[in-house]
Short mmCIF file of C-alpha atoms and ligand atoms in Angstrom, two decimals:
data_model
loop_
_atom_site.label_atom_id
_atom_site.label_comp_id
_atom_site.label_asym_id
_atom_site.label_seq_id
_atom_site.Cartn_x
_atom_site.Cartn_y
_atom_site.Cartn_z
CA MET A 137 98.60 -1.78 -11.00
CA SER A 138 97.41 1.61 -12.02
CA ARG A 139 95.61 3.91 -9.63
CA ALA A 140 91.82 3.68 -9.91
CA TYR A 141 89.08 5.63 -8.17
CA ARG A 142 85.34 5.23 -7.98
CA ILE A 143 83.75 8.66 -8.28
CA CYS A 144 80.04 9.45 -7.97
CA VAL A 145 78.73 12.21 -10.20
CA ILE A 146 75.44 13.97 -9.42
CA PRO A 147 74.72 16.64 -12.04
CA GLY A 148 71.41 17.47 -10.29
CA ASP A 149 69.24 20.22 -11.74
CA GLY A 150 69.40 23.22 -14.06
CA ILE A 151 72.88 24.33 -14.99
CA GLY A 152 74.27 21.55 -12.79
CA LYS A 153 73.49 19.31 -15.78
CA GLU A 154 75.48 21.57 -18.08
CA VAL A 155 78.56 22.39 -16.04
CA THR A 156 79.09 18.95 -14.47
CA PRO A 157 79.67 17.13 -17.79
CA GLU A 158 82.41 19.66 -18.62
CA ALA A 159 84.08 19.02 -15.27
CA VAL A 160 83.81 15.29 -15.96
CA ARG A 161 85.53 15.72 -19.34
CA VAL A 162 88.28 17.64 -17.56
CA LEU A 163 88.61 14.87 -14.95
CA GLU A 164 88.84 12.27 -17.70
CA ALA A 165 91.48 14.26 -19.58
CA ALA A 166 93.46 14.69 -16.35
CA ALA A 167 93.16 10.96 -15.62
CA SER A 168 94.51 9.95 -19.00
CA SER A 169 97.33 12.52 -18.83
CA PHE A 170 98.38 11.50 -15.33
CA GLY A 171 97.89 7.77 -15.69
CA PHE A 172 95.04 6.91 -13.37
CA GLU A 173 91.60 5.46 -13.93
CA LEU A 174 88.21 6.79 -12.97
CA GLY A 175 85.16 4.60 -12.54
CA LEU A 176 82.36 7.14 -12.85
CA ASP A 177 78.95 6.41 -11.38
CA VAL A 178 76.59 9.05 -12.78
CA LEU A 179 73.53 9.31 -10.53
CA PRO A 180 70.28 10.84 -11.82
CA TRP A 181 69.30 12.34 -8.47
CA GLY A 182 67.56 15.67 -8.11
CA SER A 183 64.24 17.29 -8.93
CA GLU A 184 63.24 15.02 -11.81
CA TYR A 185 63.95 12.02 -9.61
CA TYR A 186 61.78 13.65 -6.95
CA LEU A 187 58.88 14.28 -9.33
CA ARG A 188 59.00 10.59 -10.29
CA ASP A 189 59.87 8.87 -7.01
CA GLY A 190 58.87 11.37 -4.32
CA ARG A 191 62.41 11.76 -3.02
CA MET A 192 65.51 13.57 -4.22
CA MET A 193 67.72 10.51 -3.92
CA PRO A 194 67.22 6.82 -3.11
CA GLU A 195 66.99 5.72 0.50
CA ASN A 196 70.50 4.27 0.49
CA GLY A 197 71.86 7.36 -1.33
CA HIS A 198 74.10 8.44 1.52
CA GLU A 199 75.72 5.01 1.65
CA VAL A 200 76.37 5.07 -2.08
CA LEU A 201 78.21 8.37 -1.69
CA ALA A 202 80.06 7.26 1.43
CA ASN A 203 81.32 4.19 -0.38
CA SER A 204 82.85 6.08 -3.27
CA GLU A 205 86.26 7.73 -3.22
CA ALA A 206 84.67 11.13 -3.80
CA THR A 207 81.63 12.78 -5.37
CA LEU A 208 81.27 15.58 -7.89
CA PHE A 209 77.99 17.38 -7.38
CA GLY A 210 76.34 20.00 -9.62
CA ALA A 211 73.42 21.91 -8.12
CA VAL A 212 69.83 21.38 -7.07
CA GLY A 213 66.82 23.62 -7.35
CA SER A 214 63.90 23.67 -9.74
CA LEU A 215 60.84 25.79 -10.40
CA GLU A 216 58.65 22.69 -9.96
CA VAL A 217 59.83 21.59 -6.52
CA PRO A 218 59.91 23.73 -3.35
CA ASP A 219 63.41 24.93 -2.48
CA THR A 220 63.37 23.39 0.98
CA ILE A 221 62.78 19.96 -0.54
CA THR A 222 65.55 20.27 -3.10
CA ALA A 223 68.04 21.66 -0.59
CA TRP A 224 67.22 19.35 2.33
CA GLY A 225 66.42 16.28 0.23
CA LEU A 226 69.93 16.04 -1.11
CA ILE A 227 72.79 18.32 -0.24
CA LEU A 228 71.94 19.65 3.24
CA SER A 229 70.87 16.26 4.60
CA THR A 230 73.95 14.65 3.09
CA ARG A 231 76.26 17.17 4.75
CA GLN A 232 74.69 16.28 8.11
CA LYS A 233 74.20 12.57 7.61
CA LEU A 234 77.74 11.90 6.37
CA ASP A 235 79.13 14.33 8.94
CA LEU A 236 80.86 16.39 6.27
CA TYR A 237 81.80 18.91 8.89
CA LEU A 238 84.04 21.10 6.79
CA ASN A 239 83.02 23.10 3.78
CA LEU A 240 86.21 24.38 2.19
CA ARG A 241 85.75 27.38 -0.08
CA PRO A 242 88.91 28.81 -1.59
CA ILE A 243 88.69 32.32 -2.97
CA ARG A 244 91.64 33.51 -5.02
CA SER A 245 92.16 36.21 -7.59
CA PHE A 246 92.10 34.95 -11.13
CA PRO A 247 94.06 36.57 -13.92
CA VAL A 248 92.36 39.85 -14.71
CA THR A 249 91.71 40.20 -18.41
CA GLU A 250 90.35 43.06 -20.43
CA THR A 251 86.88 41.65 -20.24
CA HIS A 252 87.09 40.88 -16.53
CA VAL A 253 83.87 42.04 -14.92
CA GLY A 254 84.72 41.82 -11.20
CA PRO A 255 86.36 44.42 -9.01
CA ARG A 256 90.04 44.99 -9.79
CA TYR A 257 92.67 44.68 -7.09
CA GLN A 258 96.30 45.68 -7.33
CA GLU A 259 97.58 42.77 -5.33
CA PRO A 260 96.52 39.16 -5.76
CA TYR A 261 94.58 37.54 -2.93
CA ASP A 262 94.24 33.93 -1.92
CA MET A 263 92.08 32.94 1.01
CA LEU A 264 90.31 29.85 2.25
CA ILE A 265 86.93 30.04 3.93
CA VAL A 266 86.43 27.11 6.28
CA ARG A 267 82.70 26.88 6.80
CA GLU A 268 81.32 24.75 9.62
CA ASN A 269 79.00 22.47 7.69
CA THR A 270 76.82 20.38 9.97
CA GLU A 271 75.17 22.63 12.53
CA GLY A 272 74.83 26.26 13.61
CA GLU A 273 72.06 28.13 11.84
CA TYR A 274 71.50 25.13 9.53
CA VAL A 275 70.45 22.45 12.00
CA GLY A 276 66.93 22.55 10.64
CA LEU A 277 65.24 22.84 14.02
CA GLY A 278 62.20 25.01 14.42
CA GLY A 279 58.63 25.31 13.35
CA ARG A 280 55.63 27.46 12.78
CA LEU A 281 52.48 28.03 14.74
CA TYR A 282 49.11 29.66 14.13
CA GLY A 283 49.57 29.77 10.36
CA GLY A 284 47.34 32.24 8.56
CA THR A 285 46.35 34.09 11.72
CA ASP A 286 47.70 37.32 13.09
CA ARG A 287 49.36 35.30 15.84
CA GLU A 288 51.46 33.45 13.28
CA MET A 289 54.92 32.70 14.58
CA ALA A 290 58.07 31.00 13.37
CA SER A 291 61.23 29.85 15.03
CA GLN A 292 64.46 28.65 13.48
CA VAL A 293 66.85 27.52 16.16
CA SER A 294 70.63 27.66 15.91
CA VAL A 295 72.57 24.94 17.66
CA PHE A 296 76.28 25.22 18.32
CA THR A 297 78.27 22.53 20.06
CA ARG A 298 81.76 22.72 21.49
CA HIS A 299 82.62 19.57 19.56
CA SER A 300 81.74 20.95 16.12
CA ILE A 301 83.17 24.41 16.65
CA ASP A 302 86.37 22.84 17.91
CA ARG A 303 86.90 20.55 14.93
CA ALA A 304 86.17 23.30 12.38
CA VAL A 305 88.40 25.87 14.07
CA ASP A 306 91.13 23.31 14.65
CA TYR A 307 91.16 22.38 10.97
CA ALA A 308 91.29 26.07 10.07
CA PHE A 309 94.29 26.67 12.32
CA ARG A 310 96.12 23.81 10.65
CA ALA A 311 95.23 25.12 7.19
CA VAL A 312 96.95 28.49 7.65
CA PRO A 313 100.04 28.86 5.45
CA PRO A 314 103.37 29.77 7.07
CA ARG A 315 103.31 33.30 8.53
CA GLY A 316 99.61 33.51 7.62
CA LEU A 317 96.67 34.77 9.62
CA LEU A 318 93.61 32.93 10.89
CA THR A 319 90.40 34.94 11.18
CA SER A 320 87.65 33.54 13.36
CA VAL A 321 84.39 35.07 12.19
CA THR A 322 81.95 35.88 14.96
CA LYS A 323 79.07 38.14 15.97
CA SER A 324 79.21 37.70 19.70
CA ASN A 325 78.28 41.32 20.34
CA ALA A 326 74.74 40.65 19.11
CA LEU A 327 74.58 36.86 19.60
CA PRO A 328 76.29 36.34 22.94
CA HIS A 329 75.11 32.77 23.52
CA THR A 330 75.96 30.94 20.33
CA MET A 331 78.75 33.20 19.15
CA GLY A 332 79.98 33.56 22.71
CA LEU A 333 80.60 29.82 22.72
CA TRP A 334 82.20 30.13 19.27
CA ASP A 335 84.64 32.72 20.65
CA GLU A 336 85.47 30.69 23.75
CA VAL A 337 86.15 27.56 21.75
CA SER A 338 88.26 29.54 19.25
CA GLU A 339 90.28 30.83 22.16
CA ASP A 340 90.75 27.28 23.50
CA VAL A 341 91.82 25.98 20.11
CA ALA A 342 94.20 28.92 19.68
CA GLY A 343 95.85 27.77 22.90
CA ARG A 344 96.91 24.62 21.05
CA TYR A 345 98.66 26.72 18.39
CA PRO A 346 100.51 29.34 20.45
CA GLU A 347 102.73 30.38 17.54
CA GLN A 348 99.83 30.99 15.17
CA ARG A 349 98.68 34.54 14.46
CA TRP A 350 94.93 34.82 14.73
CA GLU A 351 92.17 37.36 15.20
CA ARG A 352 88.47 37.52 15.87
CA MET A 353 86.33 39.57 13.52
CA HIS A 354 82.61 40.24 13.43
CA VAL A 355 80.94 38.92 10.31
CA ASP A 356 79.78 42.32 9.10
CA ALA A 357 83.32 43.67 9.38
CA ALA A 358 84.66 40.56 7.66
CA ALA A 359 82.29 41.09 4.70
CA TYR A 360 83.48 44.69 4.50
CA GLN A 361 87.17 43.79 4.74
CA MET A 362 86.84 41.05 2.14
CA VAL A 363 85.72 43.65 -0.37
CA ARG A 364 87.99 46.41 0.88
CA ALA A 365 91.23 44.50 1.42
CA PRO A 366 90.96 40.83 0.42
CA GLN A 367 94.74 40.44 0.55
CA ARG A 368 94.70 40.71 4.34
CA PHE A 369 93.05 37.29 4.74
CA ASP A 370 94.56 33.83 4.61
CA VAL A 371 92.10 31.50 6.31
CA LEU A 372 88.69 32.43 7.70
CA VAL A 373 86.65 30.07 9.84
CA ALA A 374 82.96 30.75 10.10
CA SER A 375 79.67 29.22 11.14
CA ASN A 376 77.43 27.57 8.56
CA LEU A 377 75.39 30.64 7.62
CA PHE A 378 78.20 33.16 7.94
CA GLY A 379 80.41 30.94 5.78
CA ASP A 380 77.63 30.61 3.22
CA ILE A 381 77.26 34.36 2.94
CA LEU A 382 80.97 35.20 3.01
CA SER A 383 81.69 32.69 0.26
CA ASP A 384 79.25 34.48 -2.03
CA VAL A 385 81.03 37.74 -1.16
CA GLY A 386 84.22 35.96 -2.20
CA ALA A 387 82.67 34.86 -5.49
CA GLY A 388 81.69 38.48 -6.08
CA LEU A 389 85.32 39.47 -5.60
CA GLN A 390 86.37 36.91 -8.16
CA GLY A 391 83.96 38.42 -10.63
CA SER A 392 81.33 35.69 -10.84
CA LEU A 393 79.47 33.19 -8.75
CA GLY A 394 80.30 30.81 -11.57
CA LEU A 395 83.98 30.69 -10.60
CA ALA A 396 83.86 29.59 -6.98
CA ALA A 397 84.51 25.99 -5.95
CA SER A 398 83.95 24.05 -2.76
CA GLY A 399 84.45 20.75 -1.02
CA ASN A 400 82.26 19.25 1.71
CA ILE A 401 84.57 16.91 3.52
CA ASN A 402 85.10 14.64 6.45
CA PRO A 403 88.87 14.17 6.42
CA GLU A 404 88.95 11.32 8.95
CA GLN A 405 86.34 9.24 7.16
CA LYS A 406 87.71 10.28 3.78
CA ILE A 407 84.35 11.33 2.38
CA GLY A 408 84.26 14.32 0.08
CA ILE A 409 81.57 15.94 -2.06
CA PHE A 410 82.80 18.68 -4.36
CA GLU A 411 80.52 21.30 -5.87
CA PRO A 412 80.55 24.77 -7.33
CA ILE A 413 79.01 27.18 -4.83
CA HIS A 414 76.43 28.43 -7.32
CA GLY A 415 72.93 27.05 -7.59
CA SER A 416 70.92 25.55 -10.45
CA ALA A 417 70.21 28.98 -12.04
CA PRO A 418 66.90 28.10 -13.73
CA ASP A 419 66.93 31.50 -15.47
CA ILE A 420 69.88 30.54 -17.68
CA ALA A 421 69.50 26.75 -17.66
CA GLY A 422 69.29 25.06 -21.04
CA LYS A 423 70.95 27.92 -22.89
CA GLY A 424 74.44 26.45 -22.92
CA ILE A 425 75.96 29.62 -21.44
CA ALA A 426 76.60 28.56 -17.83
CA ASN A 427 80.10 29.07 -16.48
CA PRO A 428 81.76 25.68 -15.89
CA PHE A 429 84.91 27.01 -14.15
CA GLY A 430 83.41 26.64 -10.64
CA SER A 431 82.58 23.01 -11.32
CA VAL A 432 85.97 22.40 -12.93
CA SER A 433 87.76 24.01 -9.98
CA SER A 434 85.70 21.79 -7.67
CA ALA A 435 86.91 18.82 -9.71
CA ALA A 436 90.47 20.05 -9.08
CA MET A 437 89.74 20.02 -5.33
CA LEU A 438 88.40 16.49 -5.73
CA LEU A 439 91.67 15.46 -7.38
CA ASP A 440 93.62 16.90 -4.45
CA PHE A 441 91.36 15.01 -2.07
CA ILE A 442 91.95 11.62 -3.72
CA GLY A 443 95.69 12.29 -3.74
CA GLU A 444 96.16 13.24 -7.40
CA GLU A 445 97.75 16.58 -6.57
CA ALA A 446 99.75 16.93 -9.79
CA ALA A 447 96.60 16.45 -11.86
CA ALA A 448 94.78 18.97 -9.63
CA GLU A 449 97.53 21.51 -10.20
CA SER A 450 97.40 21.06 -13.94
CA VAL A 451 93.62 21.58 -13.94
CA ARG A 452 94.09 24.83 -12.02
CA ALA A 453 96.78 25.88 -14.47
CA ALA A 454 94.45 25.14 -17.39
CA VAL A 455 91.73 27.27 -15.75
CA ASP A 456 94.17 30.17 -15.30
CA ASP A 457 95.42 29.77 -18.86
CA CYS A 458 91.92 29.88 -20.26
CA LEU A 459 90.96 32.95 -18.26
CA THR A 460 94.17 34.74 -19.23
CA ALA A 461 93.45 33.97 -22.86
CA GLY A 462 89.93 35.41 -22.49
CA VAL A 463 88.25 32.01 -22.75
CA ALA A 464 85.18 32.88 -20.72
CA THR A 465 81.42 32.67 -20.57
CA ALA A 466 79.07 35.68 -20.68
CA ASP A 467 78.97 36.18 -16.89
CA LEU A 468 82.71 36.93 -17.14
CA GLY A 469 82.32 39.20 -20.13
CA GLY A 470 83.30 36.45 -22.57
CA THR A 471 81.54 34.91 -25.54
CA CYS A 472 82.19 31.20 -25.05
CA SER A 473 79.54 28.58 -24.51
CA THR A 474 79.80 26.10 -21.63
CA THR A 475 81.08 23.34 -23.91
CA GLU A 476 83.55 25.65 -25.68
CA VAL A 477 85.16 26.39 -22.31
CA GLY A 478 85.27 22.62 -21.69
CA ASP A 479 86.91 22.07 -25.11
CA GLU A 480 89.57 24.69 -24.37
CA LEU A 481 90.31 23.20 -20.97
CA VAL A 482 90.63 19.69 -22.36
CA THR A 483 92.91 20.91 -25.18
CA ARG A 484 95.19 22.63 -22.68
CA LEU A 485 95.29 19.63 -20.35
CA THR A 486 96.13 17.27 -23.15
CA ALA A 487 98.80 19.62 -24.55
CA SER A 488 100.42 20.17 -21.15
CA SER A 489 100.79 16.42 -20.61
CA ARG A 490 102.64 16.10 -23.93
CA SER A 491 105.10 18.91 -23.26
C1 LIG B 868 75.72 26.65 -0.83
C2 LIG B 868 74.26 26.84 -1.12
C3 LIG B 868 73.42 25.97 -0.18
C4 LIG B 868 73.70 26.43 1.24
C5 LIG B 868 71.92 25.99 -0.50
C6 LIG B 868 71.64 25.44 -1.87
C7 LIG B 868 71.07 25.30 0.52
O1 LIG B 868 73.92 28.18 -1.03
O2 LIG B 868 76.21 25.51 -0.88
O3 LIG B 868 76.38 27.66 -0.57
O4 LIG B 868 73.07 27.36 1.73
O5 LIG B 868 74.58 25.83 1.87
MG1 LIG B 869 75.56 29.48 -0.74
#
């Protein structure tokens, strides 16, 4: 019997609706080239769903996602719905509820072409940011008091647990390539309680990997070093907010937020939601110019996750091929539309399976 996978697809809002279909075409081309089947369940969740039903996703939405082999997600965010509702109503609550405790964000140099708009580096770089994805600065605890008065106050509490730091740092240690370096991102000079615990737990985990080279680096220094010398990093492990920020720094290195991919995963429960790290970009939505490479690279991560590594590799090769050939959207200095990039990717995938 052939391999078959049930995949949920949530295009979401804005450019999510434009880039996700291209990634789906790429997935379908990869499936037919590599001889597996995809049962796609396209879910209309997001801001329009909210404006109609008063929620971003149905009540049993988390179960639907948990029961699929993996999910491809686009982006959420709309001018008509407050940001906190779009973020918490779908992706942030799902990360917590399904205990997707790792957010894997690879940042690697892509072939630099004449039109390449990002910074240029002599040496290639290839790093993985492991972002703790369920707690830290993102627990959602806090509140406001005395609104509209001059006593107005707000609190947003960070919560760090030994358990969650341990599992994120442990995964990061295991993800380091041979002879590579693990960087534990901290800020314990200014935040001695939460980041102090982060450092202690990192130290404890390091004790389990005595051969592994590792270092501690403050987040500000890490942001600086990522720009200054990205080649020095292999794997970085960071708290939820630090990982969020550093992954945008990484996308800046690559030349565009439109290139960066991610996977929210729980490896033990085999639940994975893959998404480009960019948002819904209402300013360019509907114009057909959004960069689909981040979504397509997220689809490649999804293929790895379901065990179709050869197909994943060929999708990455097709992405590199396109970029080398100058097939790129405007954010990368190119002239292609979103669907033209999709066409080129599909052509390359289909050709590579024949050769
Ligand atoms: C990301 C995004 C989200 C985050 C937003 C949309 C809440 O920036 O996935 O990086 O902060 O995690
Ligand atoms: Mg972000």
